[in-house]
Amino acid sequence: MKKLLFLLSAVVIVSCKNDKDENLSEAEQVQSDSTTNVEEIEFKQVDSKMINNDSLWKPFEADLSEFSTEVYEEVKALVFEKSIPEIQEVIASDKLTYEELALFYLTRIKEYDRENELSLNSVISLNPDLIKEAREKDEQKGKTENQHPIFGIPVLLKDNINTSGVPTTAGSVALKDNETQDAFIVERLKENGALILGKANLSEWANFFCEGCPNGFSTMGGQTLNPYGRKIHDTGGSSSGSGVAVAANLAPVAVGSETSGSILSPSSSNSVVGLKPTIGVLSRGGIVPISSTLDTPGPITKSVIDNAILLDAMAGVDKADPASTNSGEQKTVYYANLEKGTLKGKRFGAIKSLMEDTLYVRAINDLKNSGAEIIEFEAEEIDLPNFLRLLNLDMKKDLPAYLKNYGGDVAYKNVQDVIAYNEKDSVNRAPYGQALFLGIVKDSATEKDFTAIKDTLKTNGTRFFEKPMTEYKLDAVLSINNYHAGYAAVAKYPAITVPMGYTSENQPKGLTFIGKPFSEEKLLQTAYIFEKTTKRRKTPEDYNE
């Protein structure tokens, strides 16, 4: 049986490590999902050595001391596992305030995220002005017309997204003092009334730093852990903290970023909804990069409606980002037409080599029962040559550009400077080494060769989807988790993953829909129907209090 075509050695070690061992056949991978081996993963380091809990919580001490257990339980009954529209409904009816909403999530973060037997290490920093800003939202509530649904909702941001008031570290000690202005998408969130809750932990430098290091580890944030199997199941990466925090109800919604699988992987690994948009739908301005060719931010949420709302709240044309400018103004209000979608007559391609996965087969039957047509096809064997080199060559020029144009007052100009800083105290600054950074420095190519690498990857990735989609007139291709994220990345195709169930060891899996560029509205409608008819997501047991 063919190997999963995404599992190419170059792709496995990039911004998101794939969920499976690249040397396993699909049959072996399916079998590995049904074993009873639930031994704990051994990590070099779990807790952060850099986060000072006293400093983290000092701005909130007085307000949290007045937020009693009784009030917490009252708020929990109103908002726990609820969608943004449901939360806004109870706030509109004056049963809840935005301040109480913010305090609820702060209480959960304090309870579940650091230095106890249930800690998840999903949050790196908190917005010290959160409560003040929440009170301002309460004062503004209902006083302006057409308030966006994101108004007053706390949003957690992956810690490679520039945010004023808290450092943007990319998980690296080297950037611990990287105080910046807001990224473009953060400006958009604030313009639409969102509250910035804080920053989420991530795989350091978005999983393009160390080789063989676990998903979800950063020297700033420590080791993020999966709430469905703490120290047992992988968190996925690199947007690990974003996926984990949303899954455990430490934040209502979060923002991640993806180069190749970094939204799809942690979303599917933590039983939440993750969307990797077409490159250009959301600005990359002010986000610590890997690849200006492939990078994009995207929403991570518990429900599809929340995903559409968060996507809409970040959208806009950023004149400083060529991809954003070239994508044109997207007129769609992503959350407005979810109910108008239908699966009747829709044609989805199911990859035959995945059909031994029972959760995948069940999900396909769910789609059939909702009126969809399923066409099984053999995925073509297509290489993605020089994928790693694309990332090396992009990062080599894109990181200096970020530091110059968007970075704070830090003493680095390029990758080599960061390597040199880490080498002065590698035990604390790079406990798993920095092999991928070293690879960036060693790599080089002429502009002609670099262009050829990008063109070949784009052509090959597009062919992987375009050939079956054209031949069978498909609306989308169905995958699992981030298995085909590498192809979607280089083809610049959007993808959304939705919870489709759990293995016998309670390991979450997601059904992933991959569509043509700028088909986000259709993907969201399809995912919404699948979610509504299956309702596969369940709250992680230990985080239900």
Coordinates of C-alpha atoms in Angstrom, one line a residue:
M1 CA 0.0 0.0 0.0
K2 CA 1.2 3.5 -0.8
K3 CA 2.6 5.7 1.9
L4 CA 0.7 8.8 2.6
L5 CA 1.9 11.1 -0.1
F6 CA 2.3 14.0 2.3
L7 CA 4.8 12.1 4.3
L8 CA 7.9 13.2 2.5
S9 CA 11.0 13.5 4.5
A10 CA 11.4 17.2 3.6
V11 CA 7.8 18.0 4.6
V12 CA 7.7 16.1 7.8
I13 CA 10.2 18.4 9.5
V14 CA 8.7 21.7 8.5
S15 CA 6.4 24.1 10.3
C16 CA 4.1 21.4 11.4
K17 CA 5.3 17.9 11.9
N18 CA 2.9 15.3 10.5
D19 CA 0.9 13.2 12.8
K20 CA 2.5 9.9 11.6
D21 CA 5.9 8.3 11.3
E22 CA 7.0 8.9 7.7
N23 CA 8.2 5.3 7.4
L24 CA 4.9 3.7 8.2
S25 CA 2.6 2.5 5.5
E26 CA -1.0 3.6 5.8
A27 CA -2.1 0.1 6.9
E28 CA 0.5 0.2 9.7
Q29 CA -0.6 3.8 10.6
V30 CA -4.2 2.7 10.9
Q31 CA -3.2 -0.3 13.0
S32 CA -1.1 2.0 15.3
D33 CA -4.2 4.0 16.1
S34 CA -6.0 0.9 17.6
T35 CA -3.2 -0.3 19.9
T36 CA -3.5 -0.1 23.7
N37 CA -0.2 1.5 24.1
V38 CA -0.9 4.6 26.2
E39 CA 2.5 5.1 27.8
E40 CA 3.4 8.6 28.7
I41 CA 5.7 10.5 26.4
E42 CA 9.0 11.5 27.9
F43 CA 10.1 15.1 27.4
K44 CA 13.4 16.8 28.1
Q45 CA 11.5 19.7 29.6
V46 CA 7.8 20.3 30.4
D47 CA 7.5 23.4 32.5
S48 CA 8.7 26.8 31.3
K49 CA 11.9 28.2 32.9
M50 CA 11.1 31.7 31.6
I51 CA 7.5 32.4 32.8
N52 CA 7.2 34.1 36.2
N53 CA 3.7 33.2 37.5
D54 CA 3.7 36.0 40.0
S55 CA 4.3 38.6 37.3
L56 CA 1.9 36.9 35.0
W57 CA -1.0 37.2 37.4
K58 CA -0.2 40.4 39.3
P59 CA -2.4 42.6 37.1
F60 CA -5.5 40.5 37.8
E61 CA -5.1 39.7 41.5
A62 CA -7.7 42.1 42.8
D63 CA -10.3 41.3 40.2
L64 CA -9.9 37.6 40.4
S65 CA -10.1 37.7 44.2
E66 CA -13.6 39.1 43.8
F67 CA -14.7 36.6 41.2
S68 CA -16.1 34.0 43.5
T69 CA -16.6 30.3 42.9
E70 CA -20.3 30.9 42.8
V71 CA -20.1 33.5 40.1
Y72 CA -17.7 31.3 38.1
E73 CA -20.2 28.5 38.1
E74 CA -23.0 30.8 37.1
V75 CA -20.9 32.1 34.2
K76 CA -19.8 28.6 33.3
A77 CA -23.4 27.5 32.8
L78 CA -23.9 30.3 30.3
V79 CA -20.7 30.1 28.2
F80 CA -18.9 26.8 28.6
E81 CA -18.7 25.0 25.2
K82 CA -21.0 27.7 23.8
S83 CA -20.6 29.4 20.4
I84 CA -20.0 33.2 20.0
P85 CA -23.6 33.8 19.0
E86 CA -24.8 32.0 22.1
I87 CA -22.5 34.0 24.3
Q88 CA -23.6 37.2 22.7
E89 CA -27.2 36.3 23.2
V90 CA -26.8 36.0 27.0
I91 CA -24.8 39.2 27.1
A92 CA -27.5 41.0 25.2
S93 CA -30.0 39.8 27.7
D94 CA -27.9 41.3 30.5
K95 CA -27.3 37.9 32.1
L96 CA -23.6 38.3 31.6
T97 CA -21.0 41.0 31.1
Y98 CA -17.9 41.1 29.0
E99 CA -15.9 41.6 32.2
E100 CA -17.3 38.4 33.7
L101 CA -16.6 36.6 30.5
A102 CA -12.9 37.7 30.6
L103 CA -12.6 36.8 34.3
F104 CA -14.1 33.3 33.5
Y105 CA -11.3 32.5 31.0
L106 CA -8.6 34.0 33.2
T107 CA -9.8 31.8 36.1
R108 CA -9.6 28.7 33.9
I109 CA -6.2 29.6 32.6
K110 CA -5.0 30.0 36.2
E111 CA -6.5 26.7 37.2
Y112 CA -5.5 24.5 34.3
D113 CA -2.5 25.9 32.6
R114 CA 0.6 26.0 34.8
E115 CA 2.3 24.0 37.5
N116 CA -0.2 21.4 38.5
E117 CA -1.1 17.8 37.6
L118 CA -3.5 19.0 34.9
S119 CA -1.4 21.9 33.5
L120 CA -1.4 22.2 29.7
N121 CA 1.2 25.0 29.2
S122 CA -0.9 26.5 26.4
V123 CA -0.6 30.2 27.3
I124 CA 2.7 32.2 27.3
S125 CA 1.4 35.7 28.3
L126 CA -1.7 37.6 29.1
N127 CA -2.9 41.1 28.1
P128 CA -2.5 43.1 31.4
D129 CA -5.2 45.5 30.3
L130 CA -7.8 42.8 29.6
I131 CA -10.2 43.7 32.4
K132 CA -10.1 47.4 31.8
E133 CA -10.8 46.8 28.1
A134 CA -13.6 44.4 28.9
R135 CA -15.2 47.1 31.1
E136 CA -15.0 49.5 28.2
K137 CA -16.8 47.0 26.0
D138 CA -19.6 46.7 28.6
E139 CA -20.0 50.5 28.5
Q140 CA -20.0 50.5 24.7
K141 CA -22.4 47.6 24.4
G142 CA -25.4 48.4 22.2
K143 CA -24.3 52.0 21.6
T144 CA -23.1 51.5 18.1
E145 CA -24.9 50.0 15.1
N146 CA -23.9 46.8 13.4
Q147 CA -21.4 45.6 16.0
H148 CA -19.4 42.6 14.8
P149 CA -20.1 39.3 16.5
I150 CA -16.5 39.3 17.7
F151 CA -17.2 42.4 19.8
G152 CA -16.1 41.8 23.4
I153 CA -15.0 38.3 22.8
P154 CA -11.5 37.4 24.2
V155 CA -9.2 36.1 21.5
L156 CA -6.0 34.2 22.1
L157 CA -3.2 34.8 19.6
K158 CA -0.4 32.5 18.7
D159 CA 2.8 34.0 20.0
N160 CA 4.3 34.8 16.6
I161 CA 1.6 37.4 15.9
N162 CA 2.6 40.9 16.8
T163 CA 0.5 42.4 19.6
S164 CA 1.1 45.7 21.4
G165 CA 1.4 45.4 25.2
V166 CA 2.8 41.9 25.3
P167 CA 6.1 40.6 23.7
T168 CA 6.0 38.6 20.5
T169 CA 8.5 35.8 21.1
A170 CA 7.8 33.0 18.6
G171 CA 8.5 30.9 21.7
S172 CA 12.2 31.9 21.6
V173 CA 14.1 33.4 24.5
A174 CA 15.9 35.5 21.9
L175 CA 12.7 37.4 21.3
K176 CA 11.5 37.7 25.0
D177 CA 11.7 41.5 24.8
N178 CA 10.3 41.8 21.3
E179 CA 7.8 44.6 22.0
T180 CA 5.9 45.5 18.8
Q181 CA 3.0 47.3 17.3
D182 CA -0.1 45.3 16.3
A183 CA 0.0 43.0 13.3
F184 CA -2.6 43.9 10.6
I185 CA -5.0 41.1 11.6
V186 CA -4.8 42.3 15.3
E187 CA -5.6 45.8 14.2
R188 CA -8.7 44.3 12.3
L189 CA -9.7 42.3 15.4
K190 CA -9.5 45.4 17.6
E191 CA -11.4 47.5 15.0
N192 CA -14.2 45.0 15.2
G193 CA -14.2 45.1 19.0
A194 CA -12.4 41.9 20.0
L195 CA -10.6 41.6 23.3
I196 CA -7.0 40.3 23.1
L197 CA -6.8 37.7 25.8
G198 CA -3.1 37.0 25.5
K199 CA -0.6 34.8 23.6
A200 CA -0.6 31.1 23.0
N201 CA 2.4 28.8 23.3
L202 CA 3.7 27.2 20.1
S203 CA 6.3 25.0 18.6
E204 CA 9.3 27.3 18.8
W205 CA 9.8 29.4 15.6
A206 CA 6.6 27.7 14.3
N207 CA 8.4 24.3 14.2
F208 CA 11.2 25.4 12.1
F209 CA 14.0 25.5 14.6
C210 CA 15.0 22.2 16.1
E211 CA 15.1 18.7 14.6
G212 CA 13.4 15.9 16.4
C213 CA 11.9 18.2 19.1
P214 CA 8.3 17.5 20.1
N215 CA 5.3 19.5 18.8
G216 CA 4.3 22.2 21.2
F217 CA 7.6 22.9 22.9
S218 CA 9.2 26.3 23.2
T219 CA 11.9 27.5 25.5
M220 CA 9.6 30.4 26.5
G221 CA 6.4 28.5 27.1
G222 CA 7.6 25.0 27.9
Q223 CA 5.8 21.8 26.6
T224 CA 2.2 22.2 25.6
L225 CA 0.2 19.1 26.4
N226 CA -2.9 17.5 24.9
P227 CA -6.0 17.7 27.1
Y228 CA -7.4 14.4 25.6
G229 CA -4.3 12.6 26.8
R230 CA -1.9 14.7 28.8
K231 CA 1.7 13.4 28.1
I232 CA 0.1 10.7 26.0
H233 CA -1.2 12.2 22.8
D234 CA 0.7 14.6 20.6
T235 CA -0.6 18.2 20.6
G236 CA 0.1 18.7 16.9
G237 CA 1.9 21.8 15.9
S238 CA 3.0 24.4 15.5
S239 CA -0.1 26.3 16.7
S240 CA -0.2 23.9 19.6
G241 CA -1.2 26.3 22.3
S242 CA -4.0 27.8 20.2
G243 CA -5.5 24.4 19.6
V244 CA -5.1 23.2 23.2
A245 CA -6.5 26.3 24.9
V246 CA -9.6 26.3 22.7
A247 CA -10.2 22.6 23.3
A248 CA -9.9 23.0 27.1
N249 CA -12.1 26.1 27.1
L250 CA -9.3 28.3 28.3
A251 CA -10.2 30.7 25.5
P252 CA -13.4 30.9 23.4
V253 CA -11.4 31.2 20.1
A254 CA -7.7 31.5 19.0
V255 CA -5.6 32.4 16.0
G256 CA -2.9 30.2 14.6
S257 CA -0.6 30.3 11.6
E258 CA 0.3 27.7 9.0
T259 CA 3.1 27.1 6.6
S260 CA 2.4 23.4 6.1
G261 CA -0.1 21.9 8.5
S262 CA 0.4 24.1 11.5
I263 CA -3.3 24.9 11.9
L264 CA -4.7 21.7 10.6
S265 CA -2.5 19.5 12.8
P266 CA -3.2 21.0 16.3
S267 CA -6.9 21.5 15.4
S268 CA -7.4 17.9 14.5
S269 CA -5.2 16.7 17.3
N270 CA -7.3 18.6 19.9
S271 CA -10.8 18.1 18.5
V272 CA -11.4 21.6 17.3
V273 CA -12.1 23.3 14.0
G274 CA -9.2 24.8 12.1
L275 CA -9.1 26.7 8.9
K276 CA -6.1 27.3 6.7
P277 CA -7.3 30.0 4.3
T278 CA -6.1 30.7 0.8
I279 CA -2.9 32.7 1.0
G280 CA -3.8 36.4 0.8
V281 CA -7.3 36.2 2.4
L282 CA -5.6 37.2 5.7
S283 CA -2.6 39.5 6.0
R284 CA 0.7 38.2 7.1
G285 CA 2.0 41.6 8.1
G286 CA 3.5 41.6 11.6
I287 CA 3.7 37.8 11.9
V288 CA 7.1 36.2 12.6
P289 CA 7.6 34.3 9.3
I290 CA 8.9 31.1 7.9
S291 CA 8.0 31.5 4.3
S292 CA 6.4 34.5 2.6
T293 CA 5.5 32.0 -0.2
L294 CA 3.4 29.7 2.1
D295 CA 2.6 31.4 5.4
T296 CA -0.9 32.4 6.5
P297 CA -2.7 33.0 9.8
G298 CA -6.1 31.3 10.4
P299 CA -8.8 30.8 13.0
I300 CA -9.0 27.9 15.5
T301 CA -12.3 27.4 17.3
K302 CA -14.7 24.9 18.8
S303 CA -17.4 25.4 16.2
V304 CA -17.6 26.3 12.5
I305 CA -19.8 29.3 13.1
D306 CA -17.1 30.7 15.4
N307 CA -14.5 29.9 12.8
A308 CA -16.4 31.9 10.2
I309 CA -16.8 34.8 12.6
L310 CA -13.2 35.0 13.6
L311 CA -12.1 34.7 9.9
D312 CA -14.4 37.6 9.0
A313 CA -13.1 39.7 11.9
M314 CA -9.5 39.4 10.7
A315 CA -10.1 39.9 6.9
G316 CA -9.0 42.9 5.0
V317 CA -6.6 44.1 2.4
D318 CA -3.2 45.0 3.7
K319 CA -1.3 47.1 1.2
A320 CA 2.0 46.1 2.8
D321 CA 1.4 42.4 2.1
P322 CA 1.6 41.7 -1.7
A323 CA -0.4 38.4 -1.3
S324 CA -3.2 40.3 0.5
T325 CA -3.2 43.0 -2.2
N326 CA -3.3 40.5 -5.0
S327 CA -6.1 38.5 -3.5
G328 CA -8.4 41.5 -3.9
E329 CA -11.2 42.6 -1.6
Q330 CA -13.2 39.6 -0.4
K331 CA -16.8 40.7 -0.3
T332 CA -18.1 37.7 1.6
V333 CA -19.3 38.0 5.1
Y334 CA -18.1 34.5 6.0
Y335 CA -20.6 33.8 8.9
A336 CA -23.7 35.2 7.1
N337 CA -24.5 32.3 4.8
L338 CA -23.6 29.2 6.6
E339 CA -27.3 28.0 6.8
K340 CA -27.7 28.4 3.1
G341 CA -25.3 25.6 2.3
T342 CA -26.3 22.2 1.2
L343 CA -24.5 18.9 0.5
K344 CA -27.1 17.7 -2.0
G345 CA -25.4 17.3 -5.3
K346 CA -21.9 18.1 -3.9
R347 CA -19.2 15.8 -5.0
F348 CA -16.3 14.9 -2.7
G349 CA -13.2 12.9 -3.4
A350 CA -12.3 10.2 -1.0
I351 CA -8.7 8.9 -1.2
K352 CA -8.8 5.1 -1.4
S353 CA -5.6 4.6 0.5
L354 CA -7.2 6.2 3.6
M355 CA -10.3 4.0 3.5
E356 CA -8.9 1.6 6.2
D357 CA -9.4 4.3 8.7
T358 CA -12.8 3.6 10.3
L359 CA -13.4 7.1 11.4
Y360 CA -12.8 8.4 7.9
V361 CA -15.2 5.8 6.5
R362 CA -17.8 6.7 9.0
A363 CA -17.4 10.4 8.2
I364 CA -17.8 9.6 4.5
N365 CA -21.0 7.8 5.2
D366 CA -22.2 10.8 7.2
L367 CA -21.7 12.9 4.2
K368 CA -23.5 10.5 2.0
N369 CA -26.4 10.5 4.4
S370 CA -26.5 14.3 4.1
G371 CA -26.9 14.0 0.3
A372 CA -23.3 14.2 -0.9
E373 CA -21.8 12.1 -3.6
I374 CA -18.5 10.4 -2.8
I375 CA -16.1 9.5 -5.5
E376 CA -13.2 7.2 -4.4
F377 CA -10.0 7.8 -6.3
E378 CA -6.3 6.7 -6.2
A379 CA -4.2 9.7 -5.3
E380 CA -1.4 10.2 -7.7
E381 CA 2.2 9.7 -6.5
I382 CA 3.7 13.2 -6.8
D383 CA 6.9 14.4 -5.2
L384 CA 7.4 17.8 -3.6
P385 CA 11.1 18.3 -4.3
N386 CA 13.1 20.8 -2.4
F387 CA 10.3 21.7 -0.1
L388 CA 12.8 22.1 2.8
R389 CA 15.0 24.3 0.6
L390 CA 12.0 26.5 -0.2
L391 CA 11.5 27.1 3.5
N392 CA 15.3 27.6 4.1
L393 CA 15.6 30.2 1.4
D394 CA 12.4 32.0 2.3
M395 CA 13.3 32.2 6.0
K396 CA 16.8 33.4 5.3
K397 CA 15.4 36.6 3.7
D398 CA 12.0 36.8 5.4
L399 CA 13.2 36.8 9.1
P400 CA 15.5 39.8 8.5
A401 CA 12.6 41.6 6.7
Y402 CA 10.3 41.0 9.7
L403 CA 13.0 42.1 12.2
K404 CA 13.6 45.3 10.2
N405 CA 10.0 46.2 9.3
Y406 CA 7.9 44.8 12.2
G407 CA 10.2 43.7 15.0
G408 CA 10.8 45.5 18.3
D409 CA 14.1 46.8 19.7
V410 CA 15.9 43.5 19.6
A411 CA 19.6 42.9 18.9
Y412 CA 19.3 40.6 15.9
K413 CA 19.2 41.1 12.2
N414 CA 19.1 37.6 10.9
V415 CA 19.0 33.8 11.6
Q416 CA 22.8 33.7 12.3
D417 CA 22.5 36.3 15.0
V418 CA 19.8 34.2 16.8
I419 CA 22.0 31.1 16.5
A420 CA 24.9 32.9 18.1
Y421 CA 22.7 34.1 20.9
N422 CA 21.4 30.6 21.6
E423 CA 24.8 29.1 21.6
K424 CA 25.8 31.2 24.6
D425 CA 23.4 29.1 26.8
S426 CA 22.2 26.2 24.7
V427 CA 20.8 24.3 27.7
N428 CA 18.3 27.0 28.4
R429 CA 17.9 28.5 25.0
A430 CA 17.9 25.5 22.7
P431 CA 17.6 22.3 24.7
Y432 CA 16.7 20.3 21.6
G433 CA 19.4 22.0 19.5
Q434 CA 18.8 24.3 16.5
A435 CA 19.5 22.0 13.6
L436 CA 17.0 23.6 11.2
F437 CA 18.3 27.1 11.9
L438 CA 21.8 25.9 11.1
G439 CA 20.4 24.4 7.9
I440 CA 19.0 27.8 6.9
V441 CA 22.4 29.4 7.2
K442 CA 24.1 26.8 5.1
D443 CA 21.6 26.9 2.3
S444 CA 21.8 29.2 -0.7
A445 CA 20.5 29.4 -4.3
T446 CA 20.5 31.8 -7.2
E447 CA 17.3 33.7 -7.8
K448 CA 16.7 31.7 -10.9
D449 CA 17.1 28.4 -9.0
F450 CA 14.8 29.6 -6.2
T451 CA 12.1 30.6 -8.7
A452 CA 12.4 27.1 -10.3
I453 CA 12.0 25.4 -6.9
K454 CA 8.8 27.4 -6.2
D455 CA 7.4 26.9 -9.6
T456 CA 7.9 23.1 -9.5
L457 CA 6.3 22.8 -6.0
K458 CA 3.4 24.9 -7.1
T459 CA 2.9 22.9 -10.2
N460 CA 3.2 19.5 -8.4
G461 CA 1.0 20.5 -5.5
T462 CA -1.7 21.9 -7.8
R463 CA -1.7 18.7 -9.9
F464 CA -2.2 16.5 -6.9
F465 CA -5.7 18.2 -6.3
E466 CA -6.5 19.6 -9.7
K467 CA -6.3 16.4 -11.7
P468 CA -8.9 14.4 -9.6
M469 CA -11.0 17.6 -9.0
T470 CA -11.3 18.2 -12.8
E471 CA -11.6 14.5 -13.8
Y472 CA -14.4 13.8 -11.3
K473 CA -15.8 17.3 -11.0
L474 CA -15.2 17.4 -7.3
D475 CA -16.1 20.2 -4.9
A476 CA -13.4 19.2 -2.4
V477 CA -11.0 16.4 -1.6
L478 CA -11.4 14.6 1.8
S479 CA -8.3 14.0 3.9
I480 CA -7.5 13.2 7.6
N481 CA -5.9 15.7 10.0
N482 CA -2.9 17.3 8.2
Y483 CA -2.0 14.3 6.0
H484 CA -2.0 16.3 2.8
A485 CA -1.2 19.7 4.2
G486 CA 2.1 19.8 2.2
Y487 CA 0.3 19.6 -1.1
A488 CA -2.3 22.2 0.0
A489 CA 0.5 24.5 1.1
V490 CA 2.4 24.6 -2.2
A491 CA -0.8 24.6 -4.3
K492 CA -2.1 27.4 -2.1
Y493 CA -5.4 25.6 -1.6
P494 CA -7.5 26.3 1.5
A495 CA -8.5 23.5 3.9
I496 CA -10.7 23.1 7.0
T497 CA -10.6 20.3 9.5
V498 CA -13.6 19.4 11.7
P499 CA -13.7 16.8 14.6
M500 CA -14.7 13.4 13.2
G501 CA -14.2 11.3 16.3
Y502 CA -11.7 9.5 18.6
T503 CA -9.6 6.4 18.5
S504 CA -10.0 3.7 21.2
E505 CA -7.3 5.6 23.1
N506 CA -9.3 8.8 23.0
Q507 CA -7.0 10.4 20.4
P508 CA -9.0 13.0 18.4
K509 CA -9.0 13.0 14.6
G510 CA -10.4 15.5 12.1
L511 CA -12.0 15.2 8.7
T512 CA -10.2 17.7 6.5
F513 CA -11.9 19.3 3.4
I514 CA -9.5 20.8 0.8
G515 CA -11.0 23.1 -1.8
K516 CA -9.9 25.4 -4.6
P517 CA -8.4 28.8 -3.9
F518 CA -10.9 31.3 -2.4
S519 CA -13.5 28.7 -1.7
E520 CA -13.6 29.5 2.0
E521 CA -17.3 30.2 2.1
K522 CA -18.1 26.8 0.5
L523 CA -15.7 25.0 2.8
L524 CA -17.3 26.6 5.8
Q525 CA -20.8 25.8 4.7
T526 CA -19.8 22.1 4.1
A527 CA -18.0 21.9 7.4
Y528 CA -21.0 23.5 9.1
I529 CA -23.4 20.8 7.8
F530 CA -21.0 18.0 8.7
E531 CA -20.5 19.4 12.2
K532 CA -24.3 19.9 12.7
T533 CA -25.2 16.5 11.6
T534 CA -22.5 14.5 13.3
K535 CA -21.7 16.5 16.5
R536 CA -18.5 14.5 17.1
R537 CA -16.7 16.9 19.4
K538 CA -16.7 16.2 23.1
T539 CA -15.1 18.1 25.9
P540 CA -11.9 16.7 27.4
E541 CA -12.9 14.9 30.6
D542 CA -10.4 16.4 33.0
Y543 CA -11.2 19.9 31.9
N544 CA -14.9 19.9 32.3
E545 CA -15.1 21.5 35.8

